[in-house]
PDB file of C-alpha atoms in Angstrom:
ATOM      1  CA  LEU A 189     -14.045 202.450 125.637  1.00  0.00           C
ATOM      2  CA  SER A 190     -11.466 199.433 127.303  1.00  0.00           C
ATOM      3  CA  ILE A 191      -9.072 199.085 130.152  1.00  0.00           C
ATOM      4  CA  ASP A 192      -7.186 196.554 131.441  1.00  0.00           C
ATOM      5  CA  ARG A 193      -8.337 197.004 135.159  1.00  0.00           C
ATOM      6  CA  LYS A 194      -4.481 194.920 136.199  1.00  0.00           C
ATOM      7  CA  ALA A 195      -2.276 196.138 133.565  1.00  0.00           C
ATOM      8  CA  GLY A 196      -3.946 200.039 133.151  1.00  0.00           C
ATOM      9  CA  ASP A 197      -3.545 200.018 129.159  1.00  0.00           C
ATOM     10  CA  SER A 198      -6.754 201.683 127.636  1.00  0.00           C
ATOM     11  CA  THR A 199      -8.498 202.999 124.434  1.00  0.00           C
ATOM     12  CA  CYS A 200     -10.924 205.942 125.229  1.00  0.00           C
ATOM     13  CA  ILE A 201     -12.433 209.174 123.659  1.00  0.00           C
ATOM     14  CA  ILE A 202     -10.692 212.120 125.397  1.00  0.00           C
ATOM     15  CA  SER A 203     -12.082 215.766 124.598  1.00  0.00           C
ATOM     16  CA  TYR A 204      -9.528 218.836 125.067  1.00  0.00           C
ATOM     17  CA  PRO A 205     -11.695 221.989 125.889  1.00  0.00           C
ATOM     18  CA  ALA A 206     -11.228 225.155 123.819  1.00  0.00           C
ATOM     19  CA  ASN A 207      -8.494 227.094 125.193  1.00  0.00           C
ATOM     20  CA  TYR A 208      -6.435 224.477 126.909  1.00  0.00           C
ATOM     21  CA  CYS A 209      -3.202 225.209 127.109  1.00  0.00           C
ATOM     22  CA  THR A 210      -0.594 223.897 129.683  1.00  0.00           C
ATOM     23  CA  THR A 211       2.918 224.767 129.063  1.00  0.00           C
ATOM     24  CA  THR A 212       4.567 222.299 132.049  1.00  0.00           C
ATOM     25  CA  ARG A 213       7.151 220.189 131.178  1.00  0.00           C
ATOM     26  CA  GLU A 214       5.871 216.515 131.406  1.00  0.00           C
ATOM     27  CA  PHE A 215       5.879 213.067 130.321  1.00  0.00           C
ATOM     28  CA  THR A 216       3.769 209.808 130.829  1.00  0.00           C
ATOM     29  CA  ARG A 217       5.377 206.188 131.198  1.00  0.00           C
ATOM     30  CA  ALA A 218       2.963 204.927 128.846  1.00  0.00           C
ATOM     31  CA  HIS A 219       3.166 204.822 125.056  1.00  0.00           C
ATOM     32  CA  GLU A 220       0.366 207.099 123.434  1.00  0.00           C
ATOM     33  CA  GLU A 221      -1.073 206.617 120.334  1.00  0.00           C
ATOM     34  CA  PHE A 222      -3.753 209.133 118.763  1.00  0.00           C
ATOM     35  CA  LEU A 223      -6.166 209.992 116.062  1.00  0.00           C
ATOM     36  CA  VAL A 224      -7.678 212.910 115.915  1.00  0.00           C
ATOM     37  CA  LEU A 225     -11.773 212.737 115.422  1.00  0.00           C
ATOM     38  CA  HIS A 226     -12.808 216.632 115.486  1.00  0.00           C
ATOM     39  CA  GLY A 227     -11.233 219.685 115.396  1.00  0.00           C
ATOM     40  CA  MET A 228      -7.415 220.342 116.368  1.00  0.00           C
ATOM     41  CA  ILE A 229      -4.333 220.348 119.011  1.00  0.00           C
ATOM     42  CA  GLU A 230      -1.107 221.491 119.019  1.00  0.00           C
ATOM     43  CA  ILE A 231       1.961 219.214 121.300  1.00  0.00           C
ATOM     44  CA  ASN A 232       5.715 220.685 121.252  1.00  0.00           C
ATOM     45  CA  SER A 233       4.063 223.444 118.239  1.00  0.00           C
ATOM     46  CA  ILE A 234       3.277 220.421 115.802  1.00  0.00           C
ATOM     47  CA  LYS A 235      -0.538 220.997 114.416  1.00  0.00           C
ATOM     48  CA  TYR A 236      -2.390 217.640 114.057  1.00  0.00           C
ATOM     49  CA  GLY A 237      -5.862 218.348 112.259  1.00  0.00           C
ATOM     50  CA  GLN A 238      -8.824 216.036 111.815  1.00  0.00           C
ATOM     51  CA  HIS A 239      -7.327 212.233 111.045  1.00  0.00           C
ATOM     52  CA  SER A 240      -3.666 213.226 111.691  1.00  0.00           C
ATOM     53  CA  TYR A 241      -1.878 210.368 113.813  1.00  0.00           C
ATOM     54  CA  ALA A 242       0.840 210.158 116.550  1.00  0.00           C
ATOM     55  CA  PHE A 243       2.298 207.437 118.333  1.00  0.00           C
ATOM     56  CA  LEU A 244       4.058 209.222 121.532  1.00  0.00           C
ATOM     57  CA  PRO A 245       6.296 206.300 123.239  1.00  0.00           C
ATOM     58  CA  ALA A 246       6.472 206.605 126.622  1.00  0.00           C
ATOM     59  CA  GLY A 247       8.824 209.486 127.641  1.00  0.00           C
ATOM     60  CA  TYR A 248       7.958 211.502 124.860  1.00  0.00           C
ATOM     61  CA  PRO A 249       8.709 215.215 127.052  1.00  0.00           C
ATOM     62  CA  ARG A 250       5.754 217.151 126.597  1.00  0.00           C
ATOM     63  CA  LYS A 251       6.585 221.221 126.275  1.00  0.00           C
ATOM     64  CA  SER A 252       3.086 222.597 125.453  1.00  0.00           C
ATOM     65  CA  VAL A 253      -0.332 221.542 124.611  1.00  0.00           C
ATOM     66  CA  ILE A 254      -2.470 223.805 123.080  1.00  0.00           C
ATOM     67  CA  SER A 255      -6.239 223.669 122.074  1.00  0.00           C
ATOM     68  CA  THR A 256      -7.872 226.971 121.197  1.00  0.00           C
ATOM     69  CA  LYS A 257     -10.858 225.808 119.888  1.00  0.00           C
ATOM     70  CA  GLY A 258     -11.099 222.192 121.035  1.00  0.00           C
ATOM     71  CA  ALA A 259     -10.301 218.505 119.835  1.00  0.00           C
ATOM     72  CA  VAL A 260     -11.523 215.535 120.047  1.00  0.00           C
ATOM     73  CA  LEU A 261      -9.186 212.281 120.215  1.00  0.00           C
ATOM     74  CA  LEU A 262      -9.277 208.873 119.845  1.00  0.00           C
ATOM     75  CA  THR A 263      -6.207 207.602 121.954  1.00  0.00           C
ATOM     76  CA  THR A 264      -4.979 204.478 123.253  1.00  0.00           C
ATOM     77  CA  PHE A 265      -2.580 204.149 126.111  1.00  0.00           C
ATOM     78  CA  SER A 266      -0.127 201.147 126.945  1.00  0.00           C
ATOM     79  CA  ALA A 267      -0.226 201.345 130.522  1.00  0.00           C
ATOM     80  CA  LEU A 268      -1.967 203.579 132.690  1.00  0.00           C
ATOM     81  CA  PRO A 269      -1.392 207.279 131.834  1.00  0.00           C
ATOM     82  CA  ARG A 270      -0.024 208.826 135.644  1.00  0.00           C
ATOM     83  CA  VAL A 271       1.659 212.628 134.556  1.00  0.00           C
ATOM     84  CA  GLU A 272       4.864 213.214 136.181  1.00  0.00           C
ATOM     85  CA  ILE A 273       5.912 216.960 136.077  1.00  0.00           C
ATOM     86  CA  GLY A 274       9.710 217.556 134.594  1.00  0.00           C
ATOM     87  CA  MET A 275      11.865 215.384 132.255  1.00  0.00           C
ATOM     88  CA  PRO A 276      11.562 211.768 131.603  1.00  0.00           C
ATOM     89  CA  ASP A 277      14.454 209.082 132.888  1.00  0.00           C
ATOM     90  CA  ARG A 278      17.598 208.995 130.361  1.00  0.00           C
ATOM     91  CA  GLY A 279      17.100 205.707 128.342  1.00  0.00           C
ATOM     92  CA  LEU A 280      12.925 205.794 128.796  1.00  0.00           C
ATOM     93  CA  LEU A 281      12.721 207.075 125.617  1.00  0.00           C
ATOM     94  CA  ASP A 282      12.717 204.654 122.891  1.00  0.00           C
ATOM     95  CA  GLU A 283      12.774 206.781 119.335  1.00  0.00           C
ATOM     96  CA  SER A 284      12.230 203.875 117.416  1.00  0.00           C
ATOM     97  CA  LEU A 285       9.007 203.885 118.296  1.00  0.00           C
ATOM     98  CA  LEU A 286       8.388 207.234 117.741  1.00  0.00           C
ATOM     99  CA  ILE A 287       5.561 208.646 115.580  1.00  0.00           C
ATOM    100  CA  GLU A 288       5.175 212.315 115.720  1.00  0.00           C
ATOM    101  CA  LYS A 289       2.750 212.786 113.223  1.00  0.00           C
ATOM    102  CA  ILE A 290       1.106 211.639 110.006  1.00  0.00           C
ATOM    103  CA  ASP A 291      -1.319 213.936 107.845  1.00  0.00           C
ATOM    104  CA  THR A 292      -3.614 210.677 107.161  1.00  0.00           C
ATOM    105  CA  LEU A 293      -5.586 212.861 104.675  1.00  0.00           C
ATOM    106  CA  LYS A 294      -2.879 212.788 102.541  1.00  0.00           C
ATOM    107  CA  LEU A 295      -1.858 209.183 102.550  1.00  0.00           C
ATOM    108  CA  GLU A 296      -3.315 206.815  99.441  1.00  0.00           C
ATOM    109  CA  TRP A 297      -5.133 203.952  99.945  1.00  0.00           C
ATOM    110  CA  ASP A 298      -3.725 200.727  99.236  1.00  0.00           C
ATOM    111  CA  PRO A 299      -6.123 197.765  98.216  1.00  0.00           C
ATOM    112  CA  THR A 300      -2.864 195.579  98.138  1.00  0.00           C
ATOM    113  CA  LEU A 301      -2.002 195.298 101.681  1.00  0.00           C
ATOM    114  CA  VAL A 302      -6.326 193.636 102.515  1.00  0.00           C
ATOM    115  CA  ASP A 303      -6.205 189.858 103.061  1.00  0.00           C
ATOM    116  CA  PRO A 304      -7.483 188.624  99.591  1.00  0.00           C
ATOM    117  CA  GLN A 305     -10.167 187.128 101.736  1.00  0.00           C
ATOM    118  CA  LEU A 306     -11.071 190.230 102.144  1.00  0.00           C
ATOM    119  CA  SER A 307      -9.792 192.167  99.430  1.00  0.00           C
ATOM    120  CA  PRO A 308     -12.809 193.395  96.991  1.00  0.00           C
ATOM    121  CA  GLY A 309     -13.720 196.794  97.313  1.00  0.00           C
ATOM    122  CA  VAL A 310     -11.668 197.178 100.573  1.00  0.00           C
ATOM    123  CA  GLN A 311      -8.448 199.533 101.131  1.00  0.00           C
ATOM    124  CA  ILE A 312      -5.973 200.057 103.830  1.00  0.00           C
ATOM    125  CA  LYS A 313      -3.925 203.103 105.305  1.00  0.00           C
ATOM    126  CA  PRO A 314      -1.030 202.030 107.332  1.00  0.00           C
ATOM    127  CA  LEU A 315      -0.190 203.519 110.030  1.00  0.00           C
ATOM    128  CA  ARG A 316       2.210 201.766 112.414  1.00  0.00           C
ATOM    129  CA  THR A 317       4.075 197.973 112.834  1.00  0.00           C
ATOM    130  CA  ASP A 318       5.529 198.212 116.596  1.00  0.00           C
ATOM    131  CA  PRO A 319       9.047 196.526 115.515  1.00  0.00           C
ATOM    132  CA  TYR A 320       8.993 194.365 118.860  1.00  0.00           C
ATOM    133  CA  THR A 321       6.034 192.994 119.191  1.00  0.00           C
ATOM    134  CA  GLY A 322       4.383 193.033 115.467  1.00  0.00           C
ATOM    135  CA  GLU A 323       0.846 194.698 116.763  1.00  0.00           C
ATOM    136  CA  THR A 324      -0.501 197.019 113.797  1.00  0.00           C
ATOM    137  CA  SER A 325      -2.715 199.894 113.494  1.00  0.00           C
ATOM    138  CA  PHE A 326      -4.730 201.016 110.226  1.00  0.00           C
ATOM    139  CA  LEU A 327      -7.480 203.020 108.714  1.00  0.00           C
ATOM    140  CA  TYR A 328      -9.540 200.380 106.661  1.00  0.00           C
ATOM    141  CA  SER A 329     -11.818 201.185 104.496  1.00  0.00           C
ATOM    142  CA  SER A 330     -14.653 199.757 102.335  1.00  0.00           C
ATOM    143  CA  ALA A 331     -17.122 200.950  98.991  1.00  0.00           C
ATOM    144  CA  ALA A 332     -20.580 200.854  99.420  1.00  0.00           C
ATOM    145  CA  HIS A 333     -22.596 197.412  98.686  1.00  0.00           C
ATOM    146  CA  ARG A 334     -19.993 195.496  99.871  1.00  0.00           C
ATOM    147  CA  ILE A 335     -22.305 192.699 101.160  1.00  0.00           C
ATOM    148  CA  PRO A 336     -22.059 188.998 101.116  1.00  0.00           C
ATOM    149  CA  PRO A 337     -23.868 186.873  98.396  1.00  0.00           C
ATOM    150  CA  GLN A 338     -27.003 185.819  99.383  1.00  0.00           C
ATOM    151  CA  GLY A 339     -26.064 186.902 103.277  1.00  0.00           C
ATOM    152  CA  ARG A 340     -22.961 184.548 103.355  1.00  0.00           C
ATOM    153  CA  LYS A 341     -19.952 184.805 104.384  1.00  0.00           C
ATOM    154  CA  PRO A 342     -17.379 182.846 106.513  1.00  0.00           C
ATOM    155  CA  ARG A 343     -17.144 183.731 109.853  1.00  0.00           C
ATOM    156  CA  TRP A 344     -12.666 184.668 110.881  1.00  0.00           C
ATOM    157  CA  THR A 345     -10.567 185.096 113.617  1.00  0.00           C
ATOM    158  CA  HIS A 346      -7.357 186.484 114.315  1.00  0.00           C
ATOM    159  CA  PRO A 347      -4.295 185.208 116.902  1.00  0.00           C
ATOM    160  CA  MET A 348      -4.351 188.392 118.539  1.00  0.00           C
ATOM    161  CA  VAL A 349      -6.798 191.327 119.896  1.00  0.00           C
ATOM    162  CA  GLU A 350      -8.184 193.298 117.353  1.00  0.00           C
ATOM    163  CA  GLU A 351     -10.135 197.011 118.235  1.00  0.00           C
ATOM    164  CA  ILE A 352     -12.626 198.543 115.886  1.00  0.00           C
ATOM    165  CA  TYR A 353     -13.488 202.430 115.863  1.00  0.00           C
ATOM    166  CA  VAL A 354     -16.288 203.535 113.248  1.00  0.00           C
ATOM    167  CA  ILE A 355     -14.915 207.153 112.011  1.00  0.00           C
ATOM    168  CA  ASP A 356     -17.626 206.896 108.980  1.00  0.00           C
ATOM    169  CA  GLY A 357     -20.045 205.114 107.273  1.00  0.00           C
ATOM    170  CA  GLU A 358     -21.422 201.856 108.574  1.00  0.00           C
ATOM    171  CA  TYR A 359     -20.046 198.421 109.336  1.00  0.00           C
ATOM    172  CA  VAL A 360     -22.448 195.662 110.191  1.00  0.00           C
ATOM    173  CA  PHE A 361     -21.580 192.669 112.191  1.00  0.00           C
ATOM    174  CA  SER A 362     -24.161 189.270 112.042  1.00  0.00           C
ATOM    175  CA  ASP A 363     -23.207 189.202 116.196  1.00  0.00           C
ATOM    176  CA  VAL A 364     -22.653 192.473 117.111  1.00  0.00           C
ATOM    177  CA  GLY A 365     -25.150 194.495 114.950  1.00  0.00           C
ATOM    178  CA  ILE A 366     -24.559 197.503 112.873  1.00  0.00           C
ATOM    179  CA  MET A 367     -22.152 199.826 113.695  1.00  0.00           C
ATOM    180  CA  VAL A 368     -22.322 203.233 112.759  1.00  0.00           C
ATOM    181  CA  PRO A 369     -19.884 206.949 113.625  1.00  0.00           C
ATOM    182  CA  GLY A 370     -18.529 206.422 116.883  1.00  0.00           C
ATOM    183  CA  ALA A 371     -19.277 202.337 117.348  1.00  0.00           C
ATOM    184  CA  TYR A 372     -16.527 201.043 119.112  1.00  0.00           C
ATOM    185  CA  VAL A 373     -15.493 196.639 119.338  1.00  0.00           C
ATOM    186  CA  TRP A 374     -12.885 194.944 121.297  1.00  0.00           C
ATOM    187  CA  TRP A 375     -12.301 190.845 120.502  1.00  0.00           C
ATOM    188  CA  ARG A 376     -10.005 188.581 122.561  1.00  0.00           C
ATOM    189  CA  GLU A 377      -7.729 186.961 120.255  1.00  0.00           C
ATOM    190  CA  ASN A 378      -8.913 183.726 118.556  1.00  0.00           C
ATOM    191  CA  ILE A 379     -12.549 184.913 119.518  1.00  0.00           C
ATOM    192  CA  TYR A 380     -15.262 183.788 115.944  1.00  0.00           C
ATOM    193  CA  HIS A 381     -16.414 186.687 114.608  1.00  0.00           C
ATOM    194  CA  GLY A 382     -18.890 187.606 111.290  1.00  0.00           C
ATOM    195  CA  PRO A 383     -19.892 187.445 108.668  1.00  0.00           C
ATOM    196  CA  SER A 384     -19.839 191.268 108.073  1.00  0.00           C
ATOM    197  CA  GLY A 385     -20.733 193.899 105.393  1.00  0.00           C
ATOM    198  CA  SER A 386     -21.838 197.081 104.492  1.00  0.00           C
ATOM    199  CA  ILE A 387     -24.395 198.577 102.430  1.00  0.00           C
ATOM    200  CA  ALA A 388     -23.778 202.524 103.346  1.00  0.00           C
ATOM    201  CA  GLY A 389     -19.337 201.697 102.872  1.00  0.00           C
ATOM    202  CA  PHE A 390     -17.007 202.762 106.248  1.00  0.00           C
ATOM    203  CA  ASN A 391     -13.878 203.609 107.273  1.00  0.00           C
ATOM    204  CA  LEU A 392     -12.544 202.513 110.075  1.00  0.00           C
TER     205      LEU A 392
END
């Protein structure tokens, strides 16, 4: 979906076929963050079903990866994810970053975490905040019929890159168009976007 050609960090959709299985001990030097969109995958005997989330830091050892019926994951890598066989170097894995699994279906939506300018009808499920950079990942949901009065609403920007992937529903940006399930956008910092709204509601 996006890639930094120099640094190698990327956001992508990864499809694991049915009967996928590897028991080779391996690791990468990239942080891997994923949300299961469809199916189920098992990493180190931990089962990740639909909308399960994980953040596996660089050096996280994979002893086995199995997907009996296949799985589709929305995945980000912090660097080029070259697979290396064996155990990682001592000190490579930063366990303070590790989130082995969150079953997001069991989380409650929290409307108090939303910017007050955007809050009516919007809720968040926080997943991760990086302790070093402050980068955040979260699910973001809106009820139906959340549209600007008479189609007017301020445009806005952020001092950081923003990525959005539509899981369910419909999100409309005046400068992007209609975003339906599977739609993706990446905005550089300090780039204005919007106004936006949704008649159907959405889960991002």
